[in-house]
Amino acid sequence: MSTSTTLPRRPRRREEPLQRLLFGGVYGSVLASVLAAALGHDTGTSDPGYDAVWVLLAGAASAAAHGYAHSIAHRTGDKAPVTTTAVRSMLTEWPLVAAMLPTVAVLFGAYAGWWGEEAAVDVALTFNTVALFGWGVWAARVAGRGWAAACRVGGVDMLLGLCIVAANVLSK
C-alpha cells in the first residue's frame, strides 16, 4: 500500500490556438468593457491617455497572470524548467491583450482630442458588446453549430456586454 501524498501527474491537455483566440477575445472584450465603464467616475480631471495606458497594462497583467496560473496549475513532469513553461504559457495569452486594443485605441483618440472621454467610453462599450456577439457566433460555428444556434450563443455573449453597459448607466 502506497503512502505517497502526491497526486499522480496527468499529461496536460494542450488548448488549440483557436480555442485560446476565442477565449482571449471574449475575456479581453469583457475586461476592456469593465475597465472602460469604470472610467470617468472619479472626481479628478479626465486623462484618457493615462486611462488608455492603464487599460493596456491591466490587459497585459491579466494575460500574464492567466498564463502563469495555467502553467502552475498544469505543471507536468516534463523536463522544461518552470520559468520556460510559464513564459511560454504567458505569451500564448496574447489574444486577451489584442481584444483590448480597440478600447485602448478609442481612448488614445480621446487623448488626441478627436472626441471626449465619455464619448470614447460609449464607443468602446458599444464596440466590445458587438465584438462579444461576434466572438460567440464564431465560437459556436467552430463548434459545428448552425447559424440559429450560433446567433443564440452570440446573443448570450452580448448580454455580458449589455450588463456592463447597464451597470455603467446605473452607476452614473
Coordinates of N, CA, C and O in Angstrom, one line a residue:
M1 N 0.8 -1.2 0.0 CA 0.0 0.0 0.0 C 0.9 1.2 0.0 O 1.8 1.4 0.8
S2 N 0.6 2.1 -0.9 CA 1.5 3.3 -1.0 C 1.0 4.4 0.0 O -0.2 4.6 0.2
T3 N 2.0 5.1 0.6 CA 1.7 6.2 1.5 C 2.0 7.5 0.9 O 2.1 8.5 1.6
S4 N 2.2 7.6 -0.4 CA 2.6 8.8 -1.1 C 1.4 9.8 -1.0 O 0.2 9.5 -1.1
T5 N 1.8 11.1 -0.7 CA 0.7 12.1 -0.6 C 0.7 13.0 -1.9 O -0.1 13.9 -2.0
T6 N 1.5 12.6 -2.9 CA 1.5 13.4 -4.1 C 0.4 12.8 -5.1 O 0.2 11.6 -5.1
L7 N -0.2 13.7 -5.8 CA -1.2 13.2 -6.8 C -0.4 12.7 -8.1 O 0.6 13.2 -8.4
P8 N -1.0 11.7 -8.7 CA -0.3 11.3 -10.0 C -0.4 12.4 -11.0 O -1.4 13.1 -11.1
R9 N 0.7 12.5 -11.8 CA 0.7 13.6 -12.8 C 0.0 13.1 -14.0 O 0.2 12.0 -14.5
R10 N -0.9 14.0 -14.5 CA -1.6 13.7 -15.8 C -1.0 14.6 -16.8 O -0.6 15.7 -16.6
P11 N -0.9 14.1 -18.1 CA -0.4 15.0 -19.1 C -1.3 16.1 -19.3 O -2.5 16.0 -19.3
R12 N -0.7 17.3 -19.6 CA -1.5 18.5 -19.8 C -2.2 18.4 -21.1 O -1.6 18.1 -22.1
R13 N -3.5 18.7 -21.1 CA -4.2 18.8 -22.4 C -4.0 20.2 -23.0 O -4.3 21.2 -22.4
R14 N -3.3 20.2 -24.1 CA -3.0 21.5 -24.8 C -4.2 22.1 -25.4 O -5.0 21.4 -26.1
E15 N -4.4 23.3 -25.2 CA -5.5 24.0 -25.9 C -5.1 24.3 -27.3 O -3.9 24.7 -27.6
E16 N -6.0 24.2 -28.2 CA -5.8 24.6 -29.6 C -5.6 26.1 -29.7 O -6.2 26.9 -28.9
P17 N -4.9 26.6 -30.7 CA -4.7 28.0 -30.8 C -6.0 28.7 -31.1 O -6.2 29.8 -30.5
L18 N -7.0 28.1 -31.8 CA -8.3 28.8 -32.0 C -9.1 28.9 -30.7 O -9.7 29.9 -30.4
Q19 N -9.0 27.9 -29.8 CA -9.6 28.0 -28.5 C -9.0 29.1 -27.7 O -9.8 29.9 -27.1
R20 N -7.7 29.3 -27.7 CA -7.1 30.4 -27.0 C -7.5 31.7 -27.6 O -7.7 32.7 -26.9
L21 N -7.6 31.8 -28.9 CA -8.0 33.0 -29.6 C -9.5 33.4 -29.1 O -9.7 34.5 -28.7
L22 N -10.4 32.4 -29.2 CA -11.8 32.7 -28.8 C -11.9 33.0 -27.3 O -12.6 34.0 -26.9
F23 N -11.2 32.3 -26.5 CA -11.2 32.6 -25.1 C -10.7 34.0 -24.8 O -11.3 34.8 -24.1
G24 N -9.5 34.3 -25.3 CA -8.9 35.6 -25.1 C -9.7 36.7 -25.7 O -9.8 37.8 -25.1
G25 N -10.4 36.5 -26.8 CA -11.3 37.5 -27.4 C -12.4 37.9 -26.4 O -12.7 39.0 -26.2
V26 N -13.1 36.9 -25.9 CA -14.2 37.1 -25.0 C -13.7 37.7 -23.7 O -14.2 38.7 -23.2
Y27 N -12.7 37.1 -23.1 CA -12.2 37.6 -21.9 C -11.7 39.0 -22.0 O -11.9 39.9 -21.2
G28 N -10.9 39.3 -23.1 CA -10.3 40.6 -23.3 C -11.4 41.7 -23.5 O -11.3 42.8 -23.0
S29 N -12.4 41.3 -24.3 CA -13.5 42.2 -24.6 C -14.3 42.6 -23.3 O -14.7 43.7 -23.0
V30 N -14.6 41.6 -22.5 CA -15.3 41.8 -21.2 C -14.4 42.7 -20.3 O -14.9 43.7 -19.7
L31 N -13.1 42.3 -20.1 CA -12.2 43.1 -19.3 C -12.1 44.5 -19.7 O -12.2 45.5 -18.9
A32 N -11.9 44.7 -21.0 CA -11.8 46.1 -21.5 C -13.1 46.9 -21.3 O -13.0 48.1 -20.9
S33 N -14.2 46.2 -21.4 CA -15.5 46.9 -21.2 C -15.6 47.3 -19.7 O -16.1 48.4 -19.4
V34 N -15.3 46.4 -18.8 CA -15.4 46.7 -17.4 C -14.5 47.9 -17.0 O -14.8 48.8 -16.3
L35 N -13.2 47.8 -17.5 CA -12.3 48.9 -17.2 C -12.8 50.2 -17.8 O -12.7 51.3 -17.2
A36 N -13.3 50.2 -19.0 CA -13.8 51.4 -19.7 C -14.9 52.0 -18.9 O -15.1 53.2 -18.7
A37 N -15.8 51.1 -18.5 CA -17.0 51.6 -17.7 C -16.6 52.2 -16.4 O -17.3 53.1 -15.9
A38 N -15.5 51.8 -15.9 CA -15.1 52.3 -14.6 C -14.4 53.7 -14.7 O -14.3 54.4 -13.7
L39 N -14.1 54.1 -16.0 CA -13.5 55.4 -16.2 C -14.5 56.5 -16.0 O -15.7 56.4 -16.2
G40 N -14.0 57.7 -15.7 CA -14.9 58.8 -15.6 C -15.7 58.9 -14.3 O -16.6 59.8 -14.2
H41 N -15.5 58.0 -13.4 CA -16.3 58.0 -12.2 C -15.6 58.6 -11.0 O -16.0 58.5 -9.9
D42 N -14.4 59.2 -11.3 CA -13.7 59.8 -10.2 C -13.9 61.3 -10.2 O -14.6 61.8 -11.1
T43 N -13.4 62.0 -9.2 CA -13.6 63.4 -9.1 C -12.5 64.3 -9.7 O -12.7 65.5 -9.8
G44 N -11.5 63.7 -10.2 CA -10.4 64.4 -10.8 C -10.6 64.7 -12.2 O -11.7 64.4 -12.8
T45 N -9.7 65.4 -12.8 CA -9.8 65.7 -14.3 C -9.5 64.4 -15.1 O -8.7 63.6 -14.7
S46 N -10.2 64.3 -16.2 CA -10.0 63.1 -17.0 C -8.7 63.2 -17.8 O -8.3 64.2 -18.2
D47 N -8.1 62.1 -17.9 CA -6.9 61.9 -18.7 C -7.0 60.6 -19.5 O -6.5 59.6 -19.0
P48 N -7.6 60.7 -20.7 CA -7.8 59.5 -21.4 C -6.5 58.8 -21.9 O -6.5 57.5 -22.0
G49 N -5.4 59.5 -22.0 CA -4.1 58.9 -22.3 C -3.6 58.0 -21.2 O -3.2 56.8 -21.4
Y50 N -3.7 58.5 -20.0 CA -3.4 57.8 -18.8 C -4.3 56.5 -18.6 O -3.9 55.4 -18.3
D51 N -5.6 56.8 -18.9 CA -6.6 55.7 -18.8 C -6.3 54.6 -19.8 O -6.3 53.4 -19.5
A52 N -5.9 55.0 -21.1 CA -5.5 54.0 -22.1 C -4.3 53.2 -21.7 O -4.3 51.9 -21.9
V53 N -3.3 53.8 -21.1 CA -2.2 53.1 -20.7 C -2.5 52.1 -19.6 O -2.1 50.9 -19.6
W54 N -3.4 52.5 -18.7 CA -3.8 51.6 -17.6 C -4.7 50.4 -18.1 O -4.6 49.3 -17.6
V55 N -5.5 50.7 -19.1 CA -6.3 49.6 -19.7 C -5.3 48.6 -20.3 O -5.5 47.4 -20.1
L56 N -4.3 49.1 -21.0 CA -3.4 48.2 -21.7 C -2.5 47.4 -20.7 O -2.3 46.2 -20.8
L57 N -2.1 48.1 -19.6 CA -1.3 47.4 -18.6 C -2.2 46.4 -17.8 O -1.7 45.3 -17.5
A58 N -3.4 46.7 -17.6 CA -4.3 45.7 -16.9 C -4.5 44.5 -17.8 O -4.5 43.4 -17.3
G59 N -4.6 44.7 -19.1 CA -4.7 43.6 -20.0 C -3.5 42.7 -20.0 O -3.6 41.5 -20.0
A60 N -2.3 43.4 -20.1 CA -1.1 42.6 -20.1 C -0.9 41.9 -18.7 O -0.5 40.7 -18.7
A61 N -1.2 42.5 -17.6 CA -1.1 41.9 -16.3 C -2.1 40.7 -16.2 O -1.7 39.6 -15.7
S62 N -3.3 40.9 -16.7 CA -4.3 39.8 -16.7 C -3.8 38.6 -17.6 O -3.9 37.4 -17.2
A63 N -3.3 38.9 -18.7 CA -2.8 37.8 -19.6 C -1.6 37.1 -19.0 O -1.6 35.9 -19.0
A64 N -0.7 37.9 -18.3 CA 0.4 37.2 -17.7 C 0.0 36.4 -16.5 O 0.4 35.2 -16.3
A65 N -1.0 36.9 -15.7 CA -1.5 36.2 -14.6 C -2.2 34.9 -15.0 O -2.0 33.8 -14.4
H66 N -3.0 35.0 -16.1 CA -3.7 33.8 -16.6 C -2.8 32.8 -17.1 O -2.9 31.6 -16.8
G67 N -1.8 33.2 -17.9 CA -0.8 32.3 -18.4 C 0.0 31.6 -17.3 O 0.3 30.4 -17.4
Y68 N 0.4 32.4 -16.3 CA 1.2 31.9 -15.2 C 0.4 30.9 -14.4 O 0.9 29.8 -14.1
A69 N -0.9 31.2 -14.2 CA -1.8 30.3 -13.4 C -1.9 29.0 -14.2 O -1.9 27.9 -13.6
H70 N -2.1 29.1 -15.5 CA -2.2 27.9 -16.3 C -0.9 27.0 -16.2 O -1.0 25.8 -16.0
S71 N 0.2 27.7 -16.2 CA 1.5 27.0 -16.2 C 1.6 26.3 -14.8 O 2.1 25.1 -14.8
I72 N 1.3 26.9 -13.8 CA 1.4 26.3 -12.4 C 0.4 25.2 -12.2 O 0.7 24.2 -11.7
A73 N -0.8 25.5 -12.6 CA -1.9 24.5 -12.4 C -1.7 23.3 -13.2 O -2.1 22.2 -12.8
H74 N -1.1 23.4 -14.4 CA -0.9 22.2 -15.3 C 0.5 21.7 -15.3 O 1.0 21.1 -16.2
R75 N 1.2 22.0 -14.2 CA 2.6 21.6 -14.1 C 2.7 20.1 -14.3 O 2.0 19.3 -13.7
T76 N 3.6 19.7 -15.3 CA 3.7 18.3 -15.5 C 5.2 17.9 -15.3 O 6.0 18.7 -14.9
G77 N 5.5 16.6 -15.4 CA 6.8 16.1 -15.2 C 7.7 16.3 -16.4 O 8.7 15.6 -16.5
D78 N 7.4 17.3 -17.3 CA 8.3 17.4 -18.4 C 9.6 18.0 -18.0 O 9.8 18.5 -16.9
K79 N 10.6 18.0 -18.9 CA 12.0 18.4 -18.5 C 12.2 19.9 -18.6 O 13.2 20.4 -18.2
A80 N 11.2 20.7 -19.1 CA 11.4 22.1 -19.3 C 11.3 22.8 -17.9 O 10.5 22.4 -17.1
P81 N 12.2 23.8 -17.7 CA 12.1 24.5 -16.4 C 10.8 25.2 -16.2 O 10.2 25.6 -17.2
V82 N 10.4 25.5 -15.0 CA 9.2 26.2 -14.7 C 9.2 27.5 -15.4 O 8.2 27.9 -16.0
T83 N 10.3 28.2 -15.4 CA 10.4 29.5 -16.0 C 10.0 29.5 -17.4 O 9.3 30.3 -18.0
T84 N 10.6 28.5 -18.2 CA 10.3 28.4 -19.6 C 8.9 28.1 -19.9 O 8.3 28.8 -20.7
T85 N 8.3 27.2 -19.2 CA 6.9 26.9 -19.4 C 6.0 28.0 -19.0 O 5.0 28.3 -19.7
A86 N 6.3 28.7 -18.0 CA 5.5 29.9 -17.5 C 5.5 31.0 -18.6 O 4.5 31.5 -18.9
V87 N 6.7 31.3 -19.0 CA 6.8 32.4 -20.1 C 6.1 32.0 -21.3 O 5.4 32.8 -21.9
R88 N 6.3 30.7 -21.8 CA 5.6 30.2 -23.0 C 4.1 30.3 -22.8 O 3.4 30.8 -23.7
S89 N 3.6 29.9 -21.6 CA 2.2 30.0 -21.3 C 1.7 31.4 -21.3 O 0.6 31.7 -21.8
M90 N 2.4 32.3 -20.7 CA 2.0 33.7 -20.7 C 2.0 34.3 -22.1 O 1.0 35.1 -22.4
L91 N 2.9 34.0 -22.9 CA 2.9 34.5 -24.3 C 1.8 34.0 -25.1 O 1.3 34.7 -26.1
T92 N 1.2 32.9 -24.8 CA 0.1 32.4 -25.6 C -1.2 33.1 -25.2 O -2.2 32.8 -25.9
E93 N -1.2 34.0 -24.3 CA -2.4 34.7 -23.9 C -2.5 36.0 -24.6 O -3.3 36.9 -24.3
W94 N -1.8 36.2 -25.7 CA -1.8 37.4 -26.5 C -3.2 37.8 -27.0 O -3.5 39.0 -27.1
P95 N -4.1 36.9 -27.3 CA -5.4 37.3 -27.8 C -6.2 38.1 -26.7 O -7.0 39.0 -27.1
L96 N -6.0 37.9 -25.5 CA -6.6 38.7 -24.4 C -6.2 40.2 -24.6 O -7.1 41.1 -24.6
V97 N -4.9 40.4 -24.7 CA -4.4 41.8 -24.9 C -4.9 42.4 -26.2 O -5.3 43.5 -26.3
A98 N -4.9 41.6 -27.3 CA -5.3 42.0 -28.6 C -6.8 42.5 -28.6 O -7.1 43.5 -29.2
A99 N -7.6 41.8 -27.9 CA -9.0 42.1 -27.8 C -9.2 43.4 -27.1 O -10.3 44.1 -27.2
M100 N -8.3 43.9 -26.3 CA -8.4 45.1 -25.5 C -7.9 46.3 -26.4 O -8.2 47.5 -26.0
L101 N -7.2 46.1 -27.4 CA -6.6 47.2 -28.2 C -7.6 48.1 -28.8 O -7.3 49.3 -28.9
P102 N -8.8 47.7 -29.3 CA -9.8 48.7 -29.8 C -10.2 49.7 -28.7 O -10.3 50.9 -28.9
T103 N -10.3 49.3 -27.4 CA -10.6 50.2 -26.3 C -9.5 51.1 -26.1 O -9.7 52.3 -25.9
V104 N -8.3 50.6 -26.1 CA -7.1 51.4 -25.9 C -7.0 52.5 -27.1 O -6.7 53.7 -26.8
A105 N -7.3 52.1 -28.3 CA -7.2 53.0 -29.4 C -8.2 54.1 -29.3 O -7.9 55.3 -29.6
V106 N -9.4 53.7 -28.9 CA -10.5 54.8 -28.8 C -10.1 55.8 -27.7 O -10.3 57.0 -27.8
L107 N -9.5 55.3 -26.6 CA -9.1 56.2 -25.5 C -7.9 57.1 -26.0 O -7.9 58.3 -25.6
F108 N -7.0 56.5 -26.7 CA -6.0 57.4 -27.3 C -6.5 58.4 -28.3 O -6.0 59.5 -28.4
G109 N -7.6 58.0 -29.0 CA -8.3 59.0 -29.8 C -8.8 60.2 -29.0 O -8.8 61.4 -29.4
A110 N -9.4 59.9 -27.8 CA -9.9 60.9 -26.9 C -8.7 61.8 -26.4 O -8.8 63.0 -26.3
Y111 N -7.6 61.1 -26.1 CA -6.4 61.8 -25.7 C -5.9 62.8 -26.8 O -5.4 63.9 -26.5
A112 N -6.0 62.3 -28.0 CA -5.6 63.2 -29.2 C -6.6 64.3 -29.4 O -6.3 65.2 -30.3
G113 N -7.7 64.3 -28.7 CA -8.6 65.4 -28.9 C -9.7 65.2 -30.0 O -10.4 66.1 -30.3
W114 N -9.8 64.0 -30.5 CA -10.8 63.7 -31.5 C -12.2 63.7 -31.0 O -13.1 63.9 -31.7
W115 N -12.3 63.3 -29.7 CA -13.6 63.3 -29.0 C -13.4 63.3 -27.5 O -12.2 63.2 -27.1
G116 N -14.4 63.4 -26.8 CA -14.3 63.4 -25.3 C -14.1 62.0 -24.8 O -14.4 61.0 -25.4
E117 N -13.7 62.0 -23.5 CA -13.5 60.6 -22.9 C -14.9 59.9 -22.7 O -14.9 58.7 -22.9
E118 N -15.9 60.6 -22.4 CA -17.2 60.0 -22.2 C -17.7 59.3 -23.5 O -18.2 58.2 -23.6
A119 N -17.5 60.1 -24.6 CA -17.8 59.5 -26.0 C -17.0 58.3 -26.3 O -17.4 57.3 -26.8
A120 N -15.7 58.4 -25.9 CA -14.8 57.2 -26.1 C -15.2 56.0 -25.4 O -15.2 54.9 -25.9
V121 N -15.7 56.2 -24.1 CA -16.1 55.1 -23.3 C -17.4 54.5 -23.9 O -17.5 53.3 -24.1
D122 N -18.3 55.3 -24.4 CA -19.5 54.9 -25.1 C -19.2 54.1 -26.3 O -19.8 53.0 -26.6
V123 N -18.3 54.6 -27.1 CA -17.8 53.8 -28.3 C -17.2 52.5 -28.0 O -17.5 51.5 -28.6
A124 N -16.3 52.5 -27.0 CA -15.7 51.3 -26.5 C -16.7 50.2 -26.1 O -16.6 49.1 -26.4
L125 N -17.6 50.7 -25.3 CA -18.6 49.7 -24.8 C -19.5 49.2 -25.9 O -19.8 48.0 -25.9
T126 N -19.8 50.0 -26.8 CA -20.6 49.6 -28.0 C -19.8 48.6 -28.8 O -20.3 47.5 -29.2
F127 N -18.6 49.0 -29.1 CA -17.7 48.1 -29.9 C -17.5 46.7 -29.3 O -17.7 45.7 -29.9
N128 N -17.2 46.7 -28.0 CA -17.0 45.5 -27.3 C -18.2 44.6 -27.2 O -18.2 43.4 -27.2
T129 N -19.4 45.2 -27.0 CA -20.7 44.5 -27.0 C -20.9 43.8 -28.3 O -21.3 42.6 -28.4
V130 N -20.7 44.5 -29.4 CA -20.8 43.9 -30.7 C -19.8 42.8 -30.9 O -20.1 41.7 -31.5
A131 N -18.6 43.1 -30.5 CA -17.5 42.1 -30.6 C -17.8 40.8 -29.8 O -17.6 39.7 -30.3
L132 N -18.4 41.0 -28.7 CA -18.8 39.8 -27.9 C -19.8 38.9 -28.7 O -19.8 37.7 -28.7
F133 N -20.8 39.6 -29.4 CA -21.7 38.8 -30.2 C -20.9 38.1 -31.3 O -21.1 36.9 -31.5
G134 N -19.9 38.7 -31.9 CA -19.1 38.1 -32.9 C -18.3 36.9 -32.4 O -18.2 35.9 -33.1
W135 N -17.7 37.1 -31.2 CA -16.9 36.0 -30.6 C -17.8 34.8 -30.4 O -17.4 33.7 -30.6
G136 N -19.0 35.1 -29.9 CA -19.9 34.0 -29.6 C -20.4 33.2 -30.8 O -20.4 32.0 -30.9
V137 N -20.7 34.0 -31.9 CA -21.1 33.3 -33.1 C -19.9 32.5 -33.7 O -20.1 31.4 -34.1
W138 N -18.8 33.1 -33.7 CA -17.6 32.4 -34.3 C -17.3 31.1 -33.5 O -17.1 30.1 -34.1
A139 N -17.3 31.2 -32.2 CA -17.1 30.0 -31.3 C -18.1 28.9 -31.6 O -17.8 27.7 -31.7
A140 N -19.4 29.3 -31.7 CA -20.4 28.3 -32.0 C -20.3 27.7 -33.4 O -20.5 26.5 -33.5
R141 N -19.9 28.5 -34.3 CA -19.8 28.0 -35.7 C -18.6 27.0 -35.7 O -18.7 26.0 -36.4
V142 N -17.5 27.4 -35.1 CA -16.3 26.5 -35.0 C -16.7 25.2 -34.3 O -16.2 24.1 -34.7
A143 N -17.6 25.2 -33.4 CA -18.1 24.0 -32.7 C -19.1 23.2 -33.5 O -19.5 22.2 -33.0
G144 N -19.4 23.7 -34.7 CA -20.3 22.9 -35.6 C -21.7 23.3 -35.4 O -22.6 22.6 -36.0
R145 N -22.1 24.3 -34.7 CA -23.5 24.7 -34.6 C -24.0 25.4 -35.8 O -23.2 26.1 -36.5
G146 N -25.3 25.3 -36.0 CA -25.9 26.1 -37.2 C -26.0 27.5 -36.9 O -25.7 28.0 -35.8
W147 N -26.4 28.3 -37.9 CA -26.4 29.8 -37.7 C -27.4 30.2 -36.6 O -27.1 31.1 -35.9
A148 N -28.5 29.6 -36.5 CA -29.5 30.0 -35.5 C -28.9 29.8 -34.1 O -29.0 30.7 -33.2
A149 N -28.4 28.6 -33.9 CA -27.8 28.3 -32.6 C -26.6 29.2 -32.3 O -26.4 29.7 -31.2
A150 N -25.8 29.5 -33.4 CA -24.6 30.4 -33.2 C -25.1 31.8 -32.8 O -24.4 32.5 -32.0
C151 N -26.1 32.3 -33.4 CA -26.7 33.6 -33.1 C -27.2 33.6 -31.6 O -27.0 34.7 -31.0
R152 N -27.8 32.5 -31.2 CA -28.2 32.5 -29.8 C -27.0 32.6 -28.8 O -27.0 33.3 -27.8
V153 N -25.9 31.8 -29.2 CA -24.7 31.9 -28.3 C -24.1 33.3 -28.4 O -23.8 33.9 -27.3
G154 N -24.1 33.9 -29.6 CA -23.6 35.3 -29.7 C -24.5 36.2 -28.9 O -24.0 37.2 -28.2
G155 N -25.8 36.0 -28.9 CA -26.7 36.8 -28.1 C -26.4 36.7 -26.6 O -26.4 37.7 -25.9
V156 N -26.1 35.5 -26.1 CA -25.8 35.3 -24.7 C -24.5 36.0 -24.4 O -24.4 36.7 -23.3
D157 N -23.5 35.9 -25.2 CA -22.2 36.6 -25.0 C -22.5 38.1 -25.0 O -21.9 38.9 -24.2
M158 N -23.3 38.6 -25.9 CA -23.6 40.0 -26.0 C -24.3 40.5 -24.7 O -24.1 41.7 -24.3
L159 N -25.0 39.7 -24.1 CA -25.7 40.0 -22.8 C -24.6 40.4 -21.7 O -24.9 41.3 -20.9
L160 N -23.4 39.8 -21.8 CA -22.4 40.2 -20.9 C -22.0 41.7 -21.1 O -21.9 42.5 -20.1
G161 N -21.9 42.1 -22.4 CA -21.6 43.5 -22.7 C -22.7 44.4 -22.3 O -22.5 45.5 -21.8
L162 N -24.0 44.0 -22.5 CA -25.1 44.8 -22.2 C -25.3 45.0 -20.7 O -25.7 46.0 -20.2
C163 N -24.9 43.9 -19.9 CA -24.9 44.1 -18.4 C -23.9 45.1 -18.0 O -24.2 45.9 -17.1
I164 N -22.7 45.2 -18.6 CA -21.7 46.2 -18.3 C -22.2 47.5 -18.7 O -22.1 48.5 -17.9
V165 N -22.9 47.7 -19.8 CA -23.4 49.0 -20.2 C -24.5 49.4 -19.2 O -24.5 50.6 -18.8
A166 N -25.4 48.5 -18.9 CA -26.4 48.8 -17.9 C -25.8 49.3 -16.5 O -26.2 50.3 -16.0
A167 N -24.8 48.5 -16.1 CA -24.1 48.9 -14.8 C -23.5 50.3 -15.0 O -23.5 51.1 -14.0
N168 N -22.9 50.6 -16.1 CA -22.3 51.9 -16.3 C -23.4 53.0 -16.3 O -23.1 54.0 -15.7
V169 N -24.5 52.8 -16.9 CA -25.6 53.8 -16.9 C -26.1 54.0 -15.5 O -26.3 55.1 -15.0
L170 N -26.3 52.9 -14.8 CA -26.9 53.0 -13.4 C -26.0 53.6 -12.4 O -26.4 54.2 -11.4
S171 N -24.7 53.5 -12.7 CA -23.7 54.0 -11.7 C -23.4 55.5 -11.9 O -22.8 56.1 -11.0
K172 N -23.9 56.0 -12.9 CA -23.7 57.5 -13.2 C -24.7 58.3 -12.5 O -25.7 58.3 -12.4

